[in-house]
Amino acid sequence: MTPLNLRSFLIPALLGVLHIPACRAVTTVSVSATASHTIPTTLLLQNRAFQQVTPSDTSALDPWVAVNGAELEVIADTDPVSSALPNSLQVSIPSDATGSVGFSNPGYWGIKVDSSWTYNASLYYRFPSESSYSGTLTVGLESDTGEVFASNSTTIDGSQTSWANIFLTLTPSSSASNTNNSFFVAVNGSEAAGKTIDFAMFSLFPPTYKNRPNGMRIDIAETLAAMKPAFFRFPGGNNIEGQSFDTRWQWNATVGSLLDRPGRVGDWGYVNTDGLGLLEYLTFFEDVGMQPIMAVWAGYSLDGESEPEDALAPFIQQAIDQIDFVVGDPSTSDAAALRASLGHPEPFYLKYVEIGNEDFFASDSYTYRWPDFYGNLSAAFPDLTFIATTYPFDPVIYPTPPHYDVHVYQTPEWFVENAFYYDNFERNGTTYFEGEYASISTNASNLYGTSAEGRFLYPTMQSSTAEAAFMTGLERNSDIVFAASYAPLLQLVNDSQWTPNLVSFDAGKVYPSTSYYVQQASYANARDLFSVNVGDEYLPSTLPTENGALYWTISRNSTSNDVFIKVVNPVSDEQDVLFDLAFTSVASSGTLQLLQGSQNDSNTPEIADLVTPHTSTIATGQTFDYTAPGYSVSVITVNAS
Ligand SMILES: *[C@@H]1O[C@H](CO)[C@@H](O)[C@H](O)[C@H]1NC(C)=O
Ligand SMILES: *[C@@H]1O[C@H](CO)[C@@H](O)[C@H](O)[C@H]1NC(C)=O
Ligand SMILES: *[C@@H]1O[C@H](CO)[C@@H](O)[C@H](O)[C@H]1NC(C)=O
Ligand SMILES: *[C@@H]1O[C@H](CO)[C@@H](O)[C@H](O)[C@H]1NC(C)=O
Ligand SMILES: *[C@@H]1O[C@H](CO)[C@@H](O)[C@H](O)[C@H]1NC(C)=O
Ligand SMILES: *[C@@H]1O[C@H](CO)[C@@H](O)[C@H](O)[C@H]1NC(C)=O
Ligand SMILES: *[C@@H]1O[C@H](CO)[C@@H](O)[C@H](O)[C@H]1NC(C)=O
Ligand SMILES: *[C@@H]1O[C@H](CO)[C@@H](O)[C@H](O)[C@H]1NC(C)=O
Ligand SMILES: *[C@@H]1O[C@H](CO)[C@@H](O)[C@H](O)[C@H]1NC(C)=O
Ligand SMILES: *[C@@H]1O[C@H](CO)[C@@H](O)[C@H](O)[C@H]1NC(C)=O
Ligand SMILES: *[C@@H]1O[C@H](CO)[C@@H](O)[C@H](O)[C@H]1NC(C)=O
């Protein structure tokens, strides 16, 4: 690419006059979301398989509770359901039991009960001691006041001393008015008095996005798909690294039967089921039409330990196997053959592989880890391109990385002031992935402090418009910034470890943030405010000033001749603009998509739609005036040739 040298255009202050002369093609920059935090999104039962808990410890039961006198204990089963799942729930029915006796699970801070859905419920059971018992086992959904919305029953038999699977569907007769509901499992107390039953691997799923097994929650998946994202960065972020070597993410622990997935202690203090495994991720990407940017574990975990160089070979091989699972040939690779056996013989699309995450925390060892991983992986996969994760060129590592992943969490002021961050970067072949960025606090001296100290709980119009100002710089420098993603992507509002996030949710609803609408509007290779309004050509204009109050970027779809003018006002005062479009013919009207709010406005569970984009028609022409309201992102689309 020819270097962009837009700084040579001169700049009127305050009143921005945008001259739009000749066009030049630029690389399309992709905006999307990142999977830096993995949160179960569809599976309804929390602690479904007692993965990675300490048997007998009472916390091993959380959040299961006994119903009507049953005694519950998580045990290390002498005959577990699988070697990956050594623990079972042992349920003892008291000898004087009567009525319905059993246990229940309140889900991930609630369960949505919808009468238009059919739920799939599944569990494994066995009797540790053989008996002549035969009785009814009932599963169902009930409210916290005991109203039963759905139930289904089957017969279980005391002669069943090996593990048996039960699959029952649940069709609620009515929808619940709130999500304070539980899944319950019960036996007839008088029939089962004195009996002990072991249970393992429960599963409860509503319908999923595109009806995929172990798939995504439909409302969350549709919210993400509506951004028209170009890519999804996964499986981390920190998620790949592990808090320790033993708890690092390993692809082969996340594929195949759920009984073969041990789960892992995740990096944010809760156990990951790994029900959302490598295949489920890849299937989701295909379903949405986005590409993966996939990380491989690169010999470093978050406790600061790096593997020595002479110990790297097995991890390089594991990374090769992970990539082969995605793109390999089933006739030459066992990992690819496994993919084929799981129903996807064709390779998935994969172009970018990231080697590690945030390896600026272990720069010393990255000087050998980068060359060893990059050397071996690029030899094995010459069609792929690899991303380094130290600070760009600091330290200098060899071979020179083709791409760097850059992360930044900062104040709104930082993002506005750094709208020109990439303008002076040398055009020397290296390109950049803005892999994690978010405006997280107004307190520059205590960015990661509490919300009382300035940390945002949810993106605000101040933080979101600041990110948008920064993003105008990413679009202007899209010849060297090839992709960008806000982080983190998702938070369950009832139990979150980090704020703010792009999209929040609880058991019943999804809450897209103001930053979500900015990302959707962004310059990615798609079409709505910045991801939906994308040209294939960047149009130089007079540039905004570094200390100005207004930021903009202009691109054009050279097929449709739609010109996308994105104007960001990250301060409270409105700003006037005169557009001067140097085209022969400019349509007399265009479309305005406007996201506007006051400084501290956030979309929250309490007021989910406080700020959403609005579309209207706007008078345009070769010259036209526009007033950008305070704290706004405007996208003006006008046809011009
Ligand atoms: C989860 O958070 C939502 C939104 O704040 C709230 O309405 C709901 O009551 C919470 N659920 C639980 C179980 O605390
Ligand atoms: C119970 O589940 C079975 C599947 O195992 C299903 O065929 C049946 O329709 C369900 N019955 C009710 C009442 O939902
Ligand atoms: C749901 O449960 C939560 C947590 O116990 C409670 O705060 C909330 O008030 C309940 N909501 C309703 C509608 O009962
Ligand atoms: C429980 O079992 C007893 C003894 O078989 C029977 O009389 C009773 O009706 C059963 N209760 C229910 C709710 O099925
Ligand atoms: C639920 O079970 C049905 C019947 O086996 C199956 O067709 C469907 O895909 C399952 N749904 C999910 C989300 O797994
Ligand atoms: C995954 O593969 C590694 C070797 O690459 C092996 O050590 C580990 O036990 C495997 N894990 C599972 C759960 O299969
Ligand atoms: C592959 O990795 C090994 C370390 O395991 C290293 O010695 C070797 O140089 C690497 N090969 C290439 C081509 O980089
Ligand atoms: C490429 O440009 C970057 C950013 O300006 C610079 O730090 C780096 O040293 C350059 N790399 C080479 C190999 O010249
Ligand atoms: C910013 O954080 C510091 C602690 O580092 C705290 O003393 C100060 O009060 C915070 N500022 C605001 C405005 O909350
Ligand atoms: C450009 O416009 C054409 C015609 O409307 C459309 O097919 C194409 O997808 C657009 N390109 C982009 C990058 O949006
Ligand atoms: C937004 O919040 C900050 C910090 O609490 C406050 O200083 C400012 O006045 C608020 N802005 C508006 C418009 O209320």
Short mmCIF file of C-alpha atoms in Angstrom, two decimals, residues 2-340:
data_model
loop_
_atom_site.label_atom_id
_atom_site.label_comp_id
_atom_site.label_asym_id
_atom_site.label_seq_id
_atom_site.Cartn_x
_atom_site.Cartn_y
_atom_site.Cartn_z
CA THR A 2 1.12 3.56 -0.63
CA PRO A 3 1.63 5.28 2.70
CA LEU A 4 -1.17 7.55 3.76
CA ASN A 5 0.13 10.96 4.57
CA LEU A 6 -3.01 12.74 5.55
CA ARG A 7 -1.28 15.03 7.99
CA SER A 8 -0.22 17.12 5.02
CA PHE A 9 -3.79 18.26 4.48
CA LEU A 10 -4.36 21.50 6.27
CA ILE A 11 -6.89 22.03 8.79
CA PRO A 12 -9.48 24.65 9.58
CA ALA A 13 -10.26 24.85 13.29
CA LEU A 14 -13.67 24.70 15.00
CA LEU A 15 -15.80 24.93 11.89
CA GLY A 16 -14.68 21.81 10.04
CA VAL A 17 -14.81 22.20 6.27
CA LEU A 18 -14.48 18.79 4.71
CA HIS A 19 -13.11 18.83 1.19
CA ILE A 20 -13.54 15.50 -0.47
CA PRO A 21 -11.30 15.26 -3.50
CA ALA A 22 -10.02 12.22 -5.34
CA CYS A 23 -10.36 8.84 -3.80
CA ARG A 24 -7.88 6.15 -2.99
CA ALA A 25 -8.48 2.52 -2.17
CA VAL A 26 -7.75 1.27 1.31
CA THR A 27 -7.68 -2.07 3.03
CA THR A 28 -11.00 -2.84 4.60
CA VAL A 29 -10.76 -2.64 8.37
CA SER A 30 -12.84 -5.11 10.28
CA VAL A 31 -14.53 -4.32 13.56
CA SER A 32 -15.90 -6.92 15.80
CA ALA A 33 -16.08 -8.38 19.21
CA THR A 34 -13.66 -10.27 21.29
CA ALA A 35 -14.07 -13.29 23.49
CA SER A 36 -11.79 -12.16 26.23
CA HIS A 37 -14.21 -13.40 28.86
CA THR A 38 -16.03 -16.64 28.34
CA ILE A 39 -19.42 -16.70 30.03
CA PRO A 40 -21.87 -19.54 29.52
CA THR A 41 -24.66 -18.08 27.49
CA THR A 42 -27.21 -20.78 26.72
CA LEU A 43 -26.71 -23.67 29.07
CA LEU A 44 -29.29 -22.98 31.77
CA LEU A 45 -27.85 -24.98 34.65
CA GLN A 46 -25.00 -23.70 36.72
CA ASN A 47 -22.53 -26.32 38.03
CA ARG A 48 -24.21 -28.93 35.87
CA ALA A 49 -21.53 -31.58 36.15
CA PHE A 50 -19.61 -30.73 39.34
CA GLN A 51 -16.55 -30.02 37.22
CA GLN A 52 -13.35 -28.93 38.99
CA VAL A 53 -14.99 -28.74 42.43
CA THR A 54 -13.71 -30.33 45.65
CA PRO A 55 -15.99 -33.24 46.58
CA SER A 56 -17.63 -33.07 50.04
CA ASP A 57 -16.91 -29.34 50.24
CA THR A 58 -20.34 -27.69 50.65
CA SER A 59 -19.45 -25.08 48.00
CA ALA A 60 -19.18 -27.98 45.54
CA LEU A 61 -22.99 -28.06 45.55
CA ASP A 62 -23.54 -24.40 44.60
CA PRO A 63 -26.14 -23.47 43.48
CA TRP A 64 -28.03 -26.78 43.82
CA VAL A 65 -30.40 -26.99 46.78
CA ALA A 66 -32.29 -29.85 48.39
CA VAL A 67 -36.08 -29.99 48.15
CA ASN A 68 -38.23 -31.50 50.89
CA GLY A 69 -35.56 -33.16 53.02
CA ALA A 70 -33.34 -34.87 50.47
CA GLU A 71 -29.69 -35.10 51.55
CA LEU A 72 -27.22 -33.93 48.90
CA GLU A 73 -23.48 -34.44 48.68
CA VAL A 74 -21.00 -34.06 45.84
CA ILE A 75 -18.89 -37.21 45.93
CA ALA A 76 -15.81 -38.50 44.14
CA ASP A 77 -17.72 -41.38 42.60
CA THR A 78 -16.09 -44.82 42.79
CA ASP A 79 -17.62 -45.47 39.37
CA PRO A 80 -17.85 -42.03 37.73
CA VAL A 81 -19.88 -41.29 34.60
CA SER A 82 -16.58 -40.68 32.76
CA SER A 83 -12.93 -40.19 33.57
CA ALA A 84 -13.26 -36.49 32.71
CA LEU A 85 -16.15 -36.08 35.19
CA PRO A 86 -15.09 -37.83 38.41
CA ASN A 87 -17.71 -36.19 40.66
CA SER A 88 -21.41 -37.07 41.09
CA LEU A 89 -24.29 -35.66 43.06
CA GLN A 90 -25.28 -38.29 45.60
CA VAL A 91 -28.89 -37.93 46.74
CA SER A 92 -30.19 -39.79 49.78
CA ILE A 93 -33.94 -39.98 50.33
CA PRO A 94 -34.74 -40.09 54.08
CA SER A 95 -36.42 -43.29 55.28
CA ASP A 96 -39.46 -41.32 56.45
CA ALA A 97 -39.81 -39.29 53.23
CA THR A 98 -43.21 -38.46 51.78
CA GLY A 99 -44.33 -36.26 48.90
CA SER A 100 -42.06 -34.99 46.16
CA VAL A 101 -38.39 -35.11 47.26
CA GLY A 102 -35.35 -34.05 45.30
CA PHE A 103 -33.27 -31.00 44.40
CA SER A 104 -33.28 -27.90 42.23
CA ASN A 105 -31.00 -25.48 40.41
CA PRO A 106 -31.78 -21.76 39.91
CA GLY A 107 -29.67 -21.50 36.77
CA TYR A 108 -27.33 -18.62 36.08
CA TRP A 109 -29.15 -16.12 38.28
CA GLY A 110 -32.51 -17.22 36.97
CA ILE A 111 -34.11 -19.25 34.20
CA LYS A 112 -36.37 -17.80 31.56
CA VAL A 113 -39.54 -19.85 31.16
CA ASP A 114 -41.21 -19.23 27.80
CA SER A 115 -44.27 -21.22 26.74
CA SER A 116 -43.29 -20.93 23.06
CA TRP A 117 -40.11 -22.91 23.74
CA THR A 118 -39.39 -26.59 24.18
CA TYR A 119 -36.51 -27.25 26.58
CA ASN A 120 -34.22 -30.27 26.32
CA ALA A 121 -33.43 -31.75 29.72
CA SER A 122 -30.91 -34.51 30.17
CA LEU A 123 -29.19 -36.24 33.09
CA TYR A 124 -27.30 -39.40 33.99
CA TYR A 125 -28.15 -41.55 37.02
CA ARG A 126 -27.25 -44.81 38.65
CA PHE A 127 -28.02 -46.61 41.91
CA PRO A 128 -24.83 -47.29 43.89
CA SER A 129 -26.67 -50.23 45.61
CA GLU A 130 -28.91 -52.55 43.66
CA SER A 131 -32.55 -52.85 44.82
CA SER A 132 -35.96 -53.84 43.54
CA TYR A 133 -37.08 -50.19 43.60
CA SER A 134 -38.91 -48.90 40.57
CA GLY A 135 -40.39 -45.41 40.69
CA THR A 136 -41.09 -42.17 38.94
CA LEU A 137 -38.46 -39.49 38.34
CA THR A 138 -39.87 -36.08 37.43
CA VAL A 139 -37.98 -33.08 36.05
CA GLY A 140 -39.52 -29.67 35.55
CA LEU A 141 -39.44 -25.90 35.73
CA GLU A 142 -41.01 -24.05 38.64
CA SER A 143 -41.20 -20.54 40.08
CA ASP A 144 -39.76 -19.50 43.44
CA THR A 145 -43.30 -19.74 44.83
CA GLY A 146 -43.69 -23.34 43.64
CA GLU A 147 -45.77 -22.80 40.51
CA VAL A 148 -44.89 -25.63 38.10
CA PHE A 149 -44.68 -24.43 34.47
CA ALA A 150 -43.54 -27.70 32.93
CA SER A 151 -42.78 -31.23 34.00
CA ASN A 152 -42.04 -34.59 32.45
CA SER A 153 -41.50 -37.99 34.03
CA THR A 154 -39.94 -41.35 33.44
CA THR A 155 -39.45 -44.54 35.40
CA ILE A 156 -36.12 -45.29 37.05
CA ASP A 157 -35.12 -48.66 38.30
CA GLY A 158 -33.07 -49.78 41.33
CA SER A 159 -31.42 -52.48 39.23
CA GLN A 160 -29.67 -49.69 37.27
CA THR A 161 -26.22 -49.73 38.87
CA SER A 162 -24.37 -48.55 35.78
CA TRP A 163 -24.91 -45.07 34.37
CA ALA A 164 -28.06 -44.47 32.33
CA ASN A 165 -29.03 -41.35 30.42
CA ILE A 166 -32.47 -39.77 30.61
CA PHE A 167 -33.64 -37.28 28.00
CA LEU A 168 -36.94 -35.47 28.54
CA THR A 169 -38.38 -32.44 26.85
CA LEU A 170 -40.20 -29.73 28.78
CA THR A 171 -42.96 -27.62 27.24
CA PRO A 172 -44.19 -24.94 29.66
CA SER A 173 -47.97 -24.51 29.80
CA SER A 174 -47.46 -20.79 30.46
CA SER A 175 -44.61 -18.28 30.46
CA ALA A 176 -43.21 -17.12 33.79
CA SER A 177 -43.65 -13.44 34.65
CA ASN A 178 -40.00 -13.19 35.79
CA THR A 179 -36.82 -15.25 35.69
CA ASN A 180 -36.76 -16.31 39.35
CA ASN A 181 -37.34 -19.91 38.35
CA SER A 182 -35.61 -23.24 38.94
CA PHE A 183 -35.09 -26.58 37.29
CA PHE A 184 -36.10 -29.40 39.62
CA VAL A 185 -35.58 -33.15 39.77
CA ALA A 186 -37.83 -35.16 42.10
CA VAL A 187 -38.84 -38.68 43.05
CA ASN A 188 -41.89 -39.86 44.97
CA GLY A 189 -40.62 -39.78 48.57
CA SER A 190 -42.77 -42.64 49.88
CA GLU A 191 -41.70 -44.88 46.97
CA ALA A 192 -38.00 -43.97 47.18
CA ALA A 193 -37.63 -43.70 50.99
CA GLY A 194 -34.21 -44.91 52.13
CA LYS A 195 -32.77 -45.08 48.61
CA THR A 196 -29.55 -43.41 47.42
CA ILE A 197 -29.16 -42.29 43.81
CA ASP A 198 -26.12 -40.78 42.05
CA PHE A 199 -26.61 -38.16 39.35
CA ALA A 200 -24.17 -36.65 36.84
CA MET A 201 -23.96 -34.33 33.82
CA PHE A 202 -27.25 -32.48 33.85
CA SER A 203 -28.17 -30.40 30.87
CA LEU A 204 -31.06 -28.03 30.23
CA PHE A 205 -31.23 -26.09 26.98
CA PRO A 206 -33.84 -23.81 25.43
CA PRO A 207 -33.84 -23.53 21.64
CA THR A 208 -30.46 -22.22 20.44
CA TYR A 209 -29.28 -19.95 17.63
CA LYS A 210 -29.74 -21.93 14.39
CA ASN A 211 -30.75 -24.89 16.60
CA ARG A 212 -27.13 -25.90 17.23
CA PRO A 213 -26.51 -28.47 19.98
CA ASN A 214 -24.69 -26.81 22.91
CA GLY A 215 -25.38 -23.63 20.95
CA MET A 216 -25.77 -19.95 21.67
CA ARG A 217 -28.60 -18.08 23.34
CA ILE A 218 -30.71 -16.78 20.49
CA ASP A 219 -31.17 -13.20 21.76
CA ILE A 220 -27.46 -12.75 22.48
CA ALA A 221 -26.38 -14.33 19.19
CA GLU A 222 -28.82 -12.16 17.23
CA THR A 223 -27.55 -9.04 19.00
CA LEU A 224 -23.98 -9.91 18.00
CA ALA A 225 -24.98 -10.87 14.45
CA ALA A 226 -26.75 -7.50 14.04
CA MET A 227 -23.35 -5.79 14.33
CA LYS A 228 -22.44 -7.58 11.08
CA PRO A 229 -19.10 -8.40 12.68
CA ALA A 230 -16.27 -9.40 10.40
CA PHE A 231 -14.44 -11.52 12.95
CA PHE A 232 -14.50 -12.97 16.44
CA ARG A 233 -11.31 -13.11 18.50
CA PHE A 234 -11.20 -16.27 20.59
CA PRO A 235 -10.67 -18.16 22.91
CA GLY A 236 -8.98 -15.18 24.57
CA GLY A 237 -7.60 -12.83 25.70
CA ASN A 238 -6.57 -13.92 29.11
CA ASN A 239 -8.91 -16.88 28.78
CA ILE A 240 -6.34 -18.83 26.78
CA GLU A 241 -3.52 -18.31 29.25
CA GLY A 242 -4.85 -19.85 32.47
CA GLN A 243 -4.12 -18.51 35.95
CA SER A 244 -1.59 -21.34 36.02
CA PHE A 245 -0.07 -23.81 33.58
CA ASP A 246 -2.54 -26.52 34.68
CA THR A 247 -5.59 -24.36 34.02
CA ARG A 248 -4.59 -23.07 30.59
CA TRP A 249 -7.17 -23.46 27.79
CA GLN A 250 -6.54 -26.65 25.79
CA TRP A 251 -8.55 -27.18 22.62
CA ASN A 252 -8.72 -30.97 22.97
CA ALA A 253 -10.44 -30.66 26.38
CA THR A 254 -13.30 -28.77 24.70
CA VAL A 255 -14.36 -31.06 21.85
CA GLY A 256 -16.36 -34.25 21.48
CA SER A 257 -18.88 -35.68 23.93
CA LEU A 258 -19.76 -33.49 26.90
CA LEU A 259 -18.75 -36.46 29.05
CA ASP A 260 -15.18 -36.04 27.80
CA ARG A 261 -14.90 -32.35 28.74
CA PRO A 262 -13.38 -31.91 32.20
CA GLY A 263 -13.97 -28.14 32.31
CA ARG A 264 -11.38 -25.83 33.78
CA VAL A 265 -11.02 -23.28 36.50
CA GLY A 266 -11.36 -20.18 34.37
CA ASP A 267 -9.36 -17.01 34.70
CA TRP A 268 -12.07 -14.96 36.42
CA GLY A 269 -12.76 -17.15 39.43
CA TYR A 270 -15.49 -19.45 38.16
CA VAL A 271 -15.41 -22.86 36.51
CA ASN A 272 -15.78 -23.02 32.73
CA THR A 273 -17.87 -25.98 31.57
CA ASP A 274 -16.21 -25.94 28.13
CA GLY A 275 -19.64 -26.81 26.75
CA LEU A 276 -18.84 -23.85 24.49
CA GLY A 277 -15.88 -25.62 22.94
CA LEU A 278 -13.76 -25.16 19.83
CA LEU A 279 -16.35 -26.71 17.50
CA GLU A 280 -19.24 -24.71 18.99
CA TYR A 281 -17.27 -21.48 18.52
CA LEU A 282 -16.39 -22.30 14.90
CA THR A 283 -19.95 -23.31 14.07
CA PHE A 284 -21.22 -20.03 15.53
CA PHE A 285 -18.76 -18.05 13.39
CA GLU A 286 -19.99 -19.82 10.26
CA ASP A 287 -23.61 -19.25 11.28
CA VAL A 288 -23.02 -15.50 11.66
CA GLY A 289 -20.68 -15.18 8.68
CA MET A 290 -17.62 -13.92 10.55
CA GLN A 291 -14.07 -15.24 10.57
CA PRO A 292 -12.12 -16.36 13.61
CA ILE A 293 -9.02 -14.63 14.88
CA MET A 294 -7.80 -17.60 16.88
CA ALA A 295 -5.21 -17.63 19.64
CA VAL A 296 -2.96 -20.55 20.53
CA TRP A 297 -1.39 -21.02 23.97
CA ALA A 298 2.21 -19.92 23.67
CA GLY A 299 4.01 -21.13 26.78
CA TYR A 300 2.99 -18.45 29.28
CA SER A 301 0.34 -18.45 32.04
CA LEU A 302 -0.91 -15.57 34.17
CA ASP A 303 1.02 -16.58 37.29
CA GLY A 304 4.04 -15.27 35.40
CA GLU A 305 5.51 -18.67 34.50
CA SER A 306 6.99 -19.15 31.04
CA GLU A 307 7.96 -22.56 29.74
CA PRO A 308 11.68 -22.84 29.00
CA GLU A 309 12.63 -23.09 25.33
CA ASP A 310 13.62 -26.75 25.54
CA ALA A 311 10.14 -27.61 26.88
CA LEU A 312 8.15 -25.88 24.10
CA ALA A 313 7.92 -28.72 21.56
CA PRO A 314 4.74 -30.41 22.95
CA PHE A 315 2.94 -27.07 23.15
CA ILE A 316 3.92 -26.18 19.61
CA GLN A 317 2.53 -29.58 18.59
CA GLN A 318 -0.67 -28.93 20.54
CA ALA A 319 -1.03 -25.59 18.70
CA ILE A 320 -0.49 -27.38 15.38
CA ASP A 321 -3.19 -29.88 16.35
CA GLN A 322 -5.56 -27.05 17.32
CA ILE A 323 -5.06 -25.38 13.94
CA ASP A 324 -5.41 -28.75 12.18
CA PHE A 325 -8.73 -29.28 13.95
CA VAL A 326 -9.87 -26.04 12.28
CA VAL A 327 -8.35 -26.31 8.80
CA GLY A 328 -6.48 -29.62 8.50
CA ASP A 329 -6.98 -32.48 6.07
CA PRO A 330 -8.80 -35.42 7.71
CA SER A 331 -6.74 -37.88 5.65
CA THR A 332 -3.43 -36.65 7.10
CA SER A 333 -4.29 -35.17 10.52
CA ASP A 334 -5.91 -36.94 13.49
CA ALA A 335 -7.23 -33.61 14.77
CA ALA A 336 -8.84 -32.89 11.40
CA ALA A 337 -10.21 -36.44 11.30
CA LEU A 338 -11.80 -35.75 14.69
CA ARG A 339 -13.44 -32.62 13.22
CA ALA A 340 -14.75 -34.72 10.34
#
